[in-house]
mmCIF file of C-alpha atoms in Angstrom:
data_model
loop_
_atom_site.group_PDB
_atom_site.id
_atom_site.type_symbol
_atom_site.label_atom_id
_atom_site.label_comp_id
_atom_site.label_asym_id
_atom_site.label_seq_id
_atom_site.Cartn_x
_atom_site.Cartn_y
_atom_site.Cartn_z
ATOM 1 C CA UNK A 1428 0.000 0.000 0.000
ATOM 2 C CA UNK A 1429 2.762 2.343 -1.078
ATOM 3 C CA UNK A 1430 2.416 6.226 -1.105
ATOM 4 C CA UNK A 1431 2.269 7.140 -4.665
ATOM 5 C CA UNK A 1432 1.101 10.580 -5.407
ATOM 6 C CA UNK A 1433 0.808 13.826 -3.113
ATOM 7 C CA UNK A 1434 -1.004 17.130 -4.928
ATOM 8 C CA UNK A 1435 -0.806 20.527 -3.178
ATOM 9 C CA UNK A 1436 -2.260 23.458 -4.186
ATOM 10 C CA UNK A 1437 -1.943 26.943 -2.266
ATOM 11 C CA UNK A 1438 -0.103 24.839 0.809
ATOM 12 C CA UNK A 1439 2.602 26.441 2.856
ATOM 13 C CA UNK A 1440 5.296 27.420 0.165
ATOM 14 C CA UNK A 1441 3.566 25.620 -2.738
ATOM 15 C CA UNK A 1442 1.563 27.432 -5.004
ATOM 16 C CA UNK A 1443 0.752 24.371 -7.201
ATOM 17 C CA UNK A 1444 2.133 21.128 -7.171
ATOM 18 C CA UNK A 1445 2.163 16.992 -8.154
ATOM 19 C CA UNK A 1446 4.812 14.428 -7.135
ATOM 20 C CA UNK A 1447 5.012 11.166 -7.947
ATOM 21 C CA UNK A 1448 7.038 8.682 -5.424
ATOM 22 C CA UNK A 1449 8.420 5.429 -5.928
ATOM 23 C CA UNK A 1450 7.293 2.002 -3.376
ATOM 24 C CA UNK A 1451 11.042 2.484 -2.506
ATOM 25 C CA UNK A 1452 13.470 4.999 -1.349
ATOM 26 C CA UNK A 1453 12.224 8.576 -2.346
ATOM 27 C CA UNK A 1454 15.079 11.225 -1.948
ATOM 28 C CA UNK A 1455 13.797 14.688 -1.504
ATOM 29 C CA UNK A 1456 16.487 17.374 -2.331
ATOM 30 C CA UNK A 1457 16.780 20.753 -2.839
ATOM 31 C CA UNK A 1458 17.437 24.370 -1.131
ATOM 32 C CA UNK A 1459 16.439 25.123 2.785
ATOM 33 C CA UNK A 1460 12.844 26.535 2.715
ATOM 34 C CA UNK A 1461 11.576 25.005 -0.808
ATOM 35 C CA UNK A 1462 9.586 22.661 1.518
ATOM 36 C CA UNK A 1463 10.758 19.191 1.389
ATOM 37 C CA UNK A 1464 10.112 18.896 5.228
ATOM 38 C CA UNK A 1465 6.898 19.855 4.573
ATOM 39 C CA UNK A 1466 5.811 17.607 1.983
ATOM 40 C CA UNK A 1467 6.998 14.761 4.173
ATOM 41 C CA UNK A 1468 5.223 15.544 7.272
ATOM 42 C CA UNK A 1469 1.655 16.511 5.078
ATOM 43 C CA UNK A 1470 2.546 12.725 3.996
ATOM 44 C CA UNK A 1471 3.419 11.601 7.838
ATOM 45 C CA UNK A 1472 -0.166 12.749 8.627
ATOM 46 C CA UNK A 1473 -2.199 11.111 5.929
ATOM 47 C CA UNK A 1474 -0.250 7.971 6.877
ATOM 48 C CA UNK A 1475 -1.349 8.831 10.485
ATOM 49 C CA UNK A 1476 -4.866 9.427 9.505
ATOM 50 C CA UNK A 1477 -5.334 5.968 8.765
ATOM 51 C CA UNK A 1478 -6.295 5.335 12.090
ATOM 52 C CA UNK A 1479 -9.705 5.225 12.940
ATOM 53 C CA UNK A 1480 -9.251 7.737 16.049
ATOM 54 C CA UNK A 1481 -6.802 10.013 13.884
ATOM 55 C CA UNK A 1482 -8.012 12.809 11.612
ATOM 56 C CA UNK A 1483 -6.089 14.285 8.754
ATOM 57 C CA UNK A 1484 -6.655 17.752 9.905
ATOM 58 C CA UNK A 1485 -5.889 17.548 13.164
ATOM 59 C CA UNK A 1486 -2.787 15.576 12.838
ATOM 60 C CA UNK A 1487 -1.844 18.320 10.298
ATOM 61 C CA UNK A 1488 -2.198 20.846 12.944
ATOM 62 C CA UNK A 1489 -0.270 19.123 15.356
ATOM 63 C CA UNK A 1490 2.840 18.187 12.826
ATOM 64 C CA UNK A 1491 2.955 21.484 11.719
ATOM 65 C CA UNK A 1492 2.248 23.537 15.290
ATOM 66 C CA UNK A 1493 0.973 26.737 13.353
ATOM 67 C CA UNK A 1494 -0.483 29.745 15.818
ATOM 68 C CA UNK A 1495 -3.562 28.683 17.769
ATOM 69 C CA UNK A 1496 -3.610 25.659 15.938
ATOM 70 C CA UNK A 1497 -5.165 27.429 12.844
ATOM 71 C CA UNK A 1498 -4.905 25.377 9.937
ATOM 72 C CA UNK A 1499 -6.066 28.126 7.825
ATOM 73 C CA UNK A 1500 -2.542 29.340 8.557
ATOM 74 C CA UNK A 1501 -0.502 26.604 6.443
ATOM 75 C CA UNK A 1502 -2.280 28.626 3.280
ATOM 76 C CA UNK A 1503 0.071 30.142 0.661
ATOM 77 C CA UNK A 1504 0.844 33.523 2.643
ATOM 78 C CA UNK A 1505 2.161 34.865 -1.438
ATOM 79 C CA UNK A 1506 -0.622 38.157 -2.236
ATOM 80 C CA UNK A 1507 -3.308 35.588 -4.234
ATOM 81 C CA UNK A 1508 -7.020 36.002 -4.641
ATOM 82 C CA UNK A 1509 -7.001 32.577 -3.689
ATOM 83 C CA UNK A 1510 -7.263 31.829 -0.038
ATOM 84 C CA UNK A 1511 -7.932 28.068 -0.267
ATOM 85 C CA UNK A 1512 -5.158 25.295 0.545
ATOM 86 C CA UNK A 1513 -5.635 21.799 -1.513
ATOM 87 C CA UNK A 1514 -4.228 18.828 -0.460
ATOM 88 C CA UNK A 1515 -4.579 14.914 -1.868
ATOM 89 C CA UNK A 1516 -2.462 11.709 -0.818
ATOM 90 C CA UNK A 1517 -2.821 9.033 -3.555
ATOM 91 C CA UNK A 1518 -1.689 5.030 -2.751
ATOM 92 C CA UNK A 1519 -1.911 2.500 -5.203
ATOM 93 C CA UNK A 1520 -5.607 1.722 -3.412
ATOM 94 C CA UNK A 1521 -6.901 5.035 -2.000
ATOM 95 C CA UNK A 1522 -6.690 8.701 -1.371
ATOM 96 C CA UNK A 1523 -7.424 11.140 0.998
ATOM 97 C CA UNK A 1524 -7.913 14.390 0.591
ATOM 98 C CA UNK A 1525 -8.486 18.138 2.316
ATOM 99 C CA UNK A 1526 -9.109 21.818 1.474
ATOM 100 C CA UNK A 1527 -9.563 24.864 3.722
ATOM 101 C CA UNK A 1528 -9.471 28.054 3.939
ATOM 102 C CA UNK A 1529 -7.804 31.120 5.612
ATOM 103 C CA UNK A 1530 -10.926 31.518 7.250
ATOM 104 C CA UNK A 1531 -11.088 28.204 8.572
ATOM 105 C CA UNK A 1532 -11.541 27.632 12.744
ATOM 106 C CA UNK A 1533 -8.817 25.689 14.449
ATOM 107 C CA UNK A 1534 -8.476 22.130 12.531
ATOM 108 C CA UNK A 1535 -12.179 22.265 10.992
ATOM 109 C CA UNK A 1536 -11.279 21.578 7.433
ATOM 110 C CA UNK A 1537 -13.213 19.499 4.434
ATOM 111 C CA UNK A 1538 -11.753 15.646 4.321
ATOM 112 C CA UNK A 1539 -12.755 13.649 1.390
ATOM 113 C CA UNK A 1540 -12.553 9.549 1.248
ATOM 114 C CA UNK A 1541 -11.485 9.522 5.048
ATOM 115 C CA UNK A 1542 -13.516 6.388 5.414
ATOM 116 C CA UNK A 1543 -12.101 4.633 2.701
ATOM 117 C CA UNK A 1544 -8.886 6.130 3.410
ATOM 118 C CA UNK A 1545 -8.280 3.993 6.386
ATOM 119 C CA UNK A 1546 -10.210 0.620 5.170
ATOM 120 C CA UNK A 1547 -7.535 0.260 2.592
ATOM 121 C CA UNK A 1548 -4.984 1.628 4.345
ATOM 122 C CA UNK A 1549 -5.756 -0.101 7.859
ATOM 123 C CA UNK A 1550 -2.936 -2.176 8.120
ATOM 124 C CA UNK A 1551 -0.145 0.821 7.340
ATOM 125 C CA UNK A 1552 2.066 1.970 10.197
ATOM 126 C CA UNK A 1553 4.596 4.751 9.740
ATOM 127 C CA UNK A 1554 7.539 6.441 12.026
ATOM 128 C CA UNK A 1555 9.084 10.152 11.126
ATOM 129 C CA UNK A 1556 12.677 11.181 12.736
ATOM 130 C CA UNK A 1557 13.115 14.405 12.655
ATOM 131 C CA UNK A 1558 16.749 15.904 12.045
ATOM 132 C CA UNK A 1559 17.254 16.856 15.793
ATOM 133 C CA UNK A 1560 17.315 13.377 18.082
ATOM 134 C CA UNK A 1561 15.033 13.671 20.781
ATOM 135 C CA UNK A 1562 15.186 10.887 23.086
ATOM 136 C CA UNK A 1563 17.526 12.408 25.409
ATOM 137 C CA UNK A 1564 14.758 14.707 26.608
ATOM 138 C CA UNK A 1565 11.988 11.823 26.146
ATOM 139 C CA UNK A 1566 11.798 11.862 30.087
ATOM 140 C CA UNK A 1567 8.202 13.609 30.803
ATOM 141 C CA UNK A 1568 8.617 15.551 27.593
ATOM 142 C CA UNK A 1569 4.531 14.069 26.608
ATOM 143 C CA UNK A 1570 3.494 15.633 30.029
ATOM 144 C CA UNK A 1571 5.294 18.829 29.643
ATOM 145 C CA UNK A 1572 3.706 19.085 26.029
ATOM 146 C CA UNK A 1573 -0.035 18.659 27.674
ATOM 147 C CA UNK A 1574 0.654 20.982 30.195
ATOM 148 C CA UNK A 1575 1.654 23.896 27.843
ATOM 149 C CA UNK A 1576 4.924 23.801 29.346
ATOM 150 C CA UNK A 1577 6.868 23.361 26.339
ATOM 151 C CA UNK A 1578 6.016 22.881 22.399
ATOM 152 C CA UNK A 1579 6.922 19.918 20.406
ATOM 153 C CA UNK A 1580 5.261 18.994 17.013
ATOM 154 C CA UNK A 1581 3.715 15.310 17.382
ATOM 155 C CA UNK A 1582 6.641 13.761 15.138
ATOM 156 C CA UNK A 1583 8.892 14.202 17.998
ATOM 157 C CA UNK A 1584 5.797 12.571 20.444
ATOM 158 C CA UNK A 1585 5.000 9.977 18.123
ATOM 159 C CA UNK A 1586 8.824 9.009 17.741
ATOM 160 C CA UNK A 1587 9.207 8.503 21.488
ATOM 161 C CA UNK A 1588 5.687 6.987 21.635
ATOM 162 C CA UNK A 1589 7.125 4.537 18.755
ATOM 163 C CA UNK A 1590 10.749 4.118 20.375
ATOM 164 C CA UNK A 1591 9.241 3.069 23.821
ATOM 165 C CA UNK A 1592 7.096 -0.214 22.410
ATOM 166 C CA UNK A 1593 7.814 -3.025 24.598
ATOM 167 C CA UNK A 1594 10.521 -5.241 22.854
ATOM 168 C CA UNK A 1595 9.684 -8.770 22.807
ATOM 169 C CA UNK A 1596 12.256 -11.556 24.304
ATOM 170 C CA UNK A 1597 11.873 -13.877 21.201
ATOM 171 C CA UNK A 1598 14.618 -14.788 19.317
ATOM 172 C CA UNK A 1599 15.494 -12.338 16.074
ATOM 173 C CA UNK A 1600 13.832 -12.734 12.837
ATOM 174 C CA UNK A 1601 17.165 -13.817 10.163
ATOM 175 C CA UNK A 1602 15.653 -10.719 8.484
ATOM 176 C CA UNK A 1603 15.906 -8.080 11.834
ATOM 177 C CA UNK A 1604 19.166 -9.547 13.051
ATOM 178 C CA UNK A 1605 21.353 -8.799 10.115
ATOM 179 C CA UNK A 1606 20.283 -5.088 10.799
ATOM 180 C CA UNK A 1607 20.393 -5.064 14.820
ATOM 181 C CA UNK A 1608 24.287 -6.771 13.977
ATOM 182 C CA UNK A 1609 24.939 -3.728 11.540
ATOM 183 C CA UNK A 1610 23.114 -0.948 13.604
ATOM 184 C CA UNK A 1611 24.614 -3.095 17.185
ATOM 185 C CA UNK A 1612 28.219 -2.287 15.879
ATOM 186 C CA UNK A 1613 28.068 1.380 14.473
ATOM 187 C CA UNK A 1614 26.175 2.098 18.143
ATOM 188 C CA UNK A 1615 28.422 0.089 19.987
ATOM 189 C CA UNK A 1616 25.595 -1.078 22.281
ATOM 190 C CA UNK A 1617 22.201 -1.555 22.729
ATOM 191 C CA UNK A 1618 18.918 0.656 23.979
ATOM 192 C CA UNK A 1619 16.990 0.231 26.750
ATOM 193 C CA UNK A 1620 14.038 1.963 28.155
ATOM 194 C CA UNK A 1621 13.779 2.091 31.932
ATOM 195 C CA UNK A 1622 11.226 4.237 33.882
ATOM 196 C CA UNK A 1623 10.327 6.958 30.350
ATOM 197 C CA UNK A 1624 14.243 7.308 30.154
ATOM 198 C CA UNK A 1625 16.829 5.827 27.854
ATOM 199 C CA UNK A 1626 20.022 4.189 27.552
ATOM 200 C CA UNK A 1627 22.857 2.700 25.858
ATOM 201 C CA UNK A 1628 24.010 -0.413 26.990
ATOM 202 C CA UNK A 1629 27.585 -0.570 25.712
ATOM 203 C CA UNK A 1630 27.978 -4.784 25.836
ATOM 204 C CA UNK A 1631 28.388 -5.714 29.812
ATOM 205 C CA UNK A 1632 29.033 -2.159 30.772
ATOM 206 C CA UNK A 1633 26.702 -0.181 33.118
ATOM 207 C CA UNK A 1634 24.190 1.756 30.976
ATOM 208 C CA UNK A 1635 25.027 5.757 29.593
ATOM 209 C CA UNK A 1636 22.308 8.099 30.014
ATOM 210 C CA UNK A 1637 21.102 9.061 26.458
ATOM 211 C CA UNK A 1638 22.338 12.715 26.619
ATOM 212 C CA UNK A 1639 25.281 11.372 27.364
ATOM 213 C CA UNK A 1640 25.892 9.567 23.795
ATOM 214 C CA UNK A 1641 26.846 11.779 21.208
ATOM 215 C CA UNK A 1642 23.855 12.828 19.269
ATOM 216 C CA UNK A 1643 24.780 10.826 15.711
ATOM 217 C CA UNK A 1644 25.269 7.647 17.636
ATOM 218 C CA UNK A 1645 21.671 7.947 19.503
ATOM 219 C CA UNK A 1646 20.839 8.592 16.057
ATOM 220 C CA UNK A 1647 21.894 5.224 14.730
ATOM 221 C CA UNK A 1648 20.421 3.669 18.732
ATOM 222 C CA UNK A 1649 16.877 4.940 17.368
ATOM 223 C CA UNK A 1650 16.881 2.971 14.011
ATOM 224 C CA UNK A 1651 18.398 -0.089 15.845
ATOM 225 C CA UNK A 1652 14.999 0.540 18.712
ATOM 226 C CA UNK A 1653 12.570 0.510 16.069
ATOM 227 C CA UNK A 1654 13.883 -2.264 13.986
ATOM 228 C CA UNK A 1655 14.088 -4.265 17.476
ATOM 229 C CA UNK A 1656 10.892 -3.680 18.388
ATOM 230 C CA UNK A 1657 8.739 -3.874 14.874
ATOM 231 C CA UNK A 1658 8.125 -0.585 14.390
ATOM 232 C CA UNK A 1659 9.885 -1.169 10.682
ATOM 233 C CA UNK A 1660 8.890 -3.794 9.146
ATOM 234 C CA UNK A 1661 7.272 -4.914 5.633
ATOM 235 C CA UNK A 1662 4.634 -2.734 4.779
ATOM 236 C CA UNK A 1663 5.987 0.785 6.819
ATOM 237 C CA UNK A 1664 6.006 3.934 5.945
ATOM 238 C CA UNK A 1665 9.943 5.784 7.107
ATOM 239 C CA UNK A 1666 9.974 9.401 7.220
ATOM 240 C CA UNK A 1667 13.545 10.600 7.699
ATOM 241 C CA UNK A 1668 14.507 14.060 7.503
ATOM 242 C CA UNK A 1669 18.149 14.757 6.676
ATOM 243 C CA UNK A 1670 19.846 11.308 8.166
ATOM 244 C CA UNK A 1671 23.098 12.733 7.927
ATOM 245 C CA UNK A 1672 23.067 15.356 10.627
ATOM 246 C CA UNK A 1673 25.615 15.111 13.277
ATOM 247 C CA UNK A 1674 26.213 11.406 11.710
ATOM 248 C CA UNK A 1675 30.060 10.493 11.171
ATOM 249 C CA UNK A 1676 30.566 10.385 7.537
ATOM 250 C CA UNK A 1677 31.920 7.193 7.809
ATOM 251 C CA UNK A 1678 28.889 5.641 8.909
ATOM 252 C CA UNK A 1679 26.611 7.179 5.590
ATOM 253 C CA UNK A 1680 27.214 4.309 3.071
ATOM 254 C CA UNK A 1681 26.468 1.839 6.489
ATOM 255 C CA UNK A 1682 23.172 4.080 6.081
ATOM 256 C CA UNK A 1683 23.052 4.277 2.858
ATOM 257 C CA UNK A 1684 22.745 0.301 2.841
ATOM 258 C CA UNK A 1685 20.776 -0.264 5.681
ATOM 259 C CA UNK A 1686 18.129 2.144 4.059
ATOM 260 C CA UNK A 1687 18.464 -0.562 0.798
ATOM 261 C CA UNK A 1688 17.947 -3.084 2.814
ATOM 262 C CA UNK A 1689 14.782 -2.115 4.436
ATOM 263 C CA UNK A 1690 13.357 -1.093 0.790
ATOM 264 C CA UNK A 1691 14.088 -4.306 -0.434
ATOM 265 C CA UNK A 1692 11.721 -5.897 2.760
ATOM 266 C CA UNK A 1693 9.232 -3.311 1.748
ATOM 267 C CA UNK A 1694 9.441 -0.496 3.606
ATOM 268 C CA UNK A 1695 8.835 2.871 1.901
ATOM 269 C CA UNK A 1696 11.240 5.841 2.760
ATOM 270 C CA UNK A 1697 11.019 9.428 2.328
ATOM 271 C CA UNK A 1698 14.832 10.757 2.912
ATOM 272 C CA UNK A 1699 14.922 14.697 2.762
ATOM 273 C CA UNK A 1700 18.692 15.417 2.555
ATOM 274 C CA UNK A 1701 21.772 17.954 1.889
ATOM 275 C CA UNK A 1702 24.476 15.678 2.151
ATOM 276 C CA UNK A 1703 26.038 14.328 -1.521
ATOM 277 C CA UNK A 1704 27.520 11.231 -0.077
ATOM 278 C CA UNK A 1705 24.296 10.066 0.942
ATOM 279 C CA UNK A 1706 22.916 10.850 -1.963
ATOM 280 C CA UNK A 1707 25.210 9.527 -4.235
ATOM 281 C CA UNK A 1708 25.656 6.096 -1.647
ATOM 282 C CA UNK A 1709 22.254 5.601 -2.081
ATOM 283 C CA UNK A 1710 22.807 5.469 -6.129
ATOM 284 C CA UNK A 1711 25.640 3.056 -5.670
ATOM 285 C CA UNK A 1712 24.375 0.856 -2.669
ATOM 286 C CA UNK A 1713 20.932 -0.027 -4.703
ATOM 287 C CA UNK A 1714 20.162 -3.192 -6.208
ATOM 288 C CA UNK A 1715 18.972 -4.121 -9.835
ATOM 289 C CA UNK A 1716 15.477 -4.303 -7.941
ATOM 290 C CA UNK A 1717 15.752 -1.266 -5.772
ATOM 291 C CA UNK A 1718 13.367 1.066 -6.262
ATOM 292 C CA UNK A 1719 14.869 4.398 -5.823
ATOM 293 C CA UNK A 1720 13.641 8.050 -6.981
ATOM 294 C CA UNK A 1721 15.237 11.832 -6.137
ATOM 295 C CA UNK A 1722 12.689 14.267 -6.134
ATOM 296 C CA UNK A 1723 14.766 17.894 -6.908
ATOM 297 C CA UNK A 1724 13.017 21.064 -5.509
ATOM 298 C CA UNK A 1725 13.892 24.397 -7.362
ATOM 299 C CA UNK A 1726 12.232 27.560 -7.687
ATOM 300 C CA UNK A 1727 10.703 29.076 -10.701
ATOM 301 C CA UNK A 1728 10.020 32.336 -10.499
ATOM 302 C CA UNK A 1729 7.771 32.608 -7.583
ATOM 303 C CA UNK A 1730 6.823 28.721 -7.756
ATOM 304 C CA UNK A 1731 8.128 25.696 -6.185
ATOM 305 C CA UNK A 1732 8.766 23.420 -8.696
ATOM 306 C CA UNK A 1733 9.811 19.201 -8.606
ATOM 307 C CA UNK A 1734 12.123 17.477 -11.066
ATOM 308 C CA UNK A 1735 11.846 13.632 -10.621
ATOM 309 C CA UNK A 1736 14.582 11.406 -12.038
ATOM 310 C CA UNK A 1737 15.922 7.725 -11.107
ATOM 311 C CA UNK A 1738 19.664 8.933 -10.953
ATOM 312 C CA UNK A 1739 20.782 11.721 -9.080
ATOM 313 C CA UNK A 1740 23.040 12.785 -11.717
ATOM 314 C CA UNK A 1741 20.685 13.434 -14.341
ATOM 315 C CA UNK A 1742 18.788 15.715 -12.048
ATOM 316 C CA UNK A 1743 19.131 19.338 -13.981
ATOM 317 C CA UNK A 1744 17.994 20.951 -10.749
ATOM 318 C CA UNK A 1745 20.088 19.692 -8.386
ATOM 319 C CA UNK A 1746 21.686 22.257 -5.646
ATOM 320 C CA UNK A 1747 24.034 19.603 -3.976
ATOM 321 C CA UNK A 1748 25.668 18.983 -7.492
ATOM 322 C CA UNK A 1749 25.827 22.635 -7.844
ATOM 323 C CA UNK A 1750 27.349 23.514 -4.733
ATOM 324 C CA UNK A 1751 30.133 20.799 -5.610
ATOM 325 C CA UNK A 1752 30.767 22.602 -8.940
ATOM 326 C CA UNK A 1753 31.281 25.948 -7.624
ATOM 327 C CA UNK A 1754 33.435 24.277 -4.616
ATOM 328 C CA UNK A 1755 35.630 22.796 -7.704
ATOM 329 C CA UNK A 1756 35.699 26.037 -9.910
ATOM 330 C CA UNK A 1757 37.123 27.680 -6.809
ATOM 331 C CA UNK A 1758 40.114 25.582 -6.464
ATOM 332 C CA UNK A 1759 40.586 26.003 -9.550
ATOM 333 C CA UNK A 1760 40.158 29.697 -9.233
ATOM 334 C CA UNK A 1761 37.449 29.763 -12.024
ATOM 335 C CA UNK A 1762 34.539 32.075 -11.721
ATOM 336 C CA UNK A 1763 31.304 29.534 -12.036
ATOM 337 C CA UNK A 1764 29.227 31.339 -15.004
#
């Protein structure tokens, strides 16, 4: 039940707009604030609404945290006559769709095929990581959210809701274990969760305090917790936004792989990223049967436009490429025209 269409018309940055994805590895690219975040968390919370106590709207207001959680606020803000945001999620089986207004209270917006949204799509489950880790502050942090103490969007809730499933004492799957071995090694440990707080358990050593890991290895901890514990699995949705940060860059092609490997049990990724050696890993690690697509965002004038391609280098928007080009140019002294 792959993702494999999202339209958006007059939402956030986009003024008009159709992407097709892949039942692989979709790479978002592209400049900060041409809204590849965006599109994956509208895409996090159609996945979402395919619970029968979750509602597309209201899971959009709570990924996106706008002012007095007005939807009506995630409208184009360009000067338009039109006031009116558009938004559609197409699977292979189903779609989903919402429009509202500036004028629209809190989360009340118009869903269409809601019901048959989550018949078909019943069975889907779906994790996003954000860039910044966040279970070193996992400790109360739901709480504090409730309480108006503090503001997190619900990706960072749902992630520690997600990381915190009991893990089950069976014995490995062959499939899971050759990924726990993989993600056991670059981690040098294990996770556990004891009393809403979390550790590494470096072999027979005592257990570190998350905040006490540095951040690209909890990083690496939180894909080896929800492999352990089922949260990936055949039939997922992964939303991961920029992998790379605070990552050691020899670990990308282990990610880079790992990432192949959970496409190839049928998982479907979203990957928004900056970094070129993930980018370009991801083009060498893939198998003949690896379904992989880079979705390049560029401007246009005043639009927000998508260039799809199967290779990265064929993209002819590409702004990692072009940074690369201009970083070669100037060792070479040569003005880029």
């Amino acid at each position: 039940m792959p993702i494999t269409k999202i339209e958006l018309d007059n939402f956030t940055v986009f003024k008009k707009i159709s992407i097709p994805f892949q039942k692989g590895i979709n790479v978002l690219v592209g400049e900060n604030g041409f809204g590849k975040t965006h599109i994956m968390k509208i895409l996090y919370a159609a996945c979402q609404a395919t619970k029968h106590d979750v509602s597309f709207p209201q899971k959009t207001v709570l990924v996106f945290r706008p002012d007095q959680s007005m939807i009506g606020r995630l409208v184009n803000r360009k000067k338009s006559e039109n006031n009116t945001a558009k938004i559609s999620v197409i699977s292979d089986s189903a779609r989903i769709g919402m429009q509202f207004s500036t004028k629209t209270k809190k989360w009340e917006a118009e869903v269409t095929s809601e019901q048959n949204w989550e018949k078909q799509m019943s069975d889907l489950t779906s994790v996003f990581i954000p860039a910044k880790e966040i279970l070193s502050n996992a400790w109360n942090l739901e709480s504090a959210v409730k309480m108006g103490n503090v503001e997190f969007d619900d990706t960072y809730l749902d992630l520690i809701a997600a990381a915190k499933v009991d893990i089950s004492r069976g014995v490995d799957s062959a499939e899971r274990k050759k990924y726990l071995d993989i993600l056991r090694g670059m981690s040098a440990g294990k996770v556990a969760v004891l009393e809403e707080r979390f550790y590494l358990k470096p072999g027979n050593q005592a257990k570190l305090e998350f905040n006490l890991v540095a951040e690209g290895l909890r990083k690496i901890a939180l894909l080896w917790q929800l492999i352990k514990n089922g949260t990936l699995e055949n039939g997922s949705v992964l939303f991961w936004d920029e992998p790379e940060a605070n990552i050691n860059p020899k670990h990308i092609p282990v990610i880079a792989d790992l990432l192949v490997m959970l496409e190839q049990e049928g998982v479907q990724i979203f990957v928004s990223t900056h970094d070129y050696f993930l980018a370009r890993y991801l083009e060498v690690k893939r198998k003949e049967s690896t379904a992989v697509q880079y979705c390049s965002l560029y401007r246009e004038e005043d639009s927000i436009m998508c260039e799809v391609s199967e290779k990265f280098e064929l993209l002819e928007h590409n702004a990692i490429m072009e940074t690369f080009r201009q970083l070669y140019m100037d060792e070479l002294g040569v003005k880029l025209q």
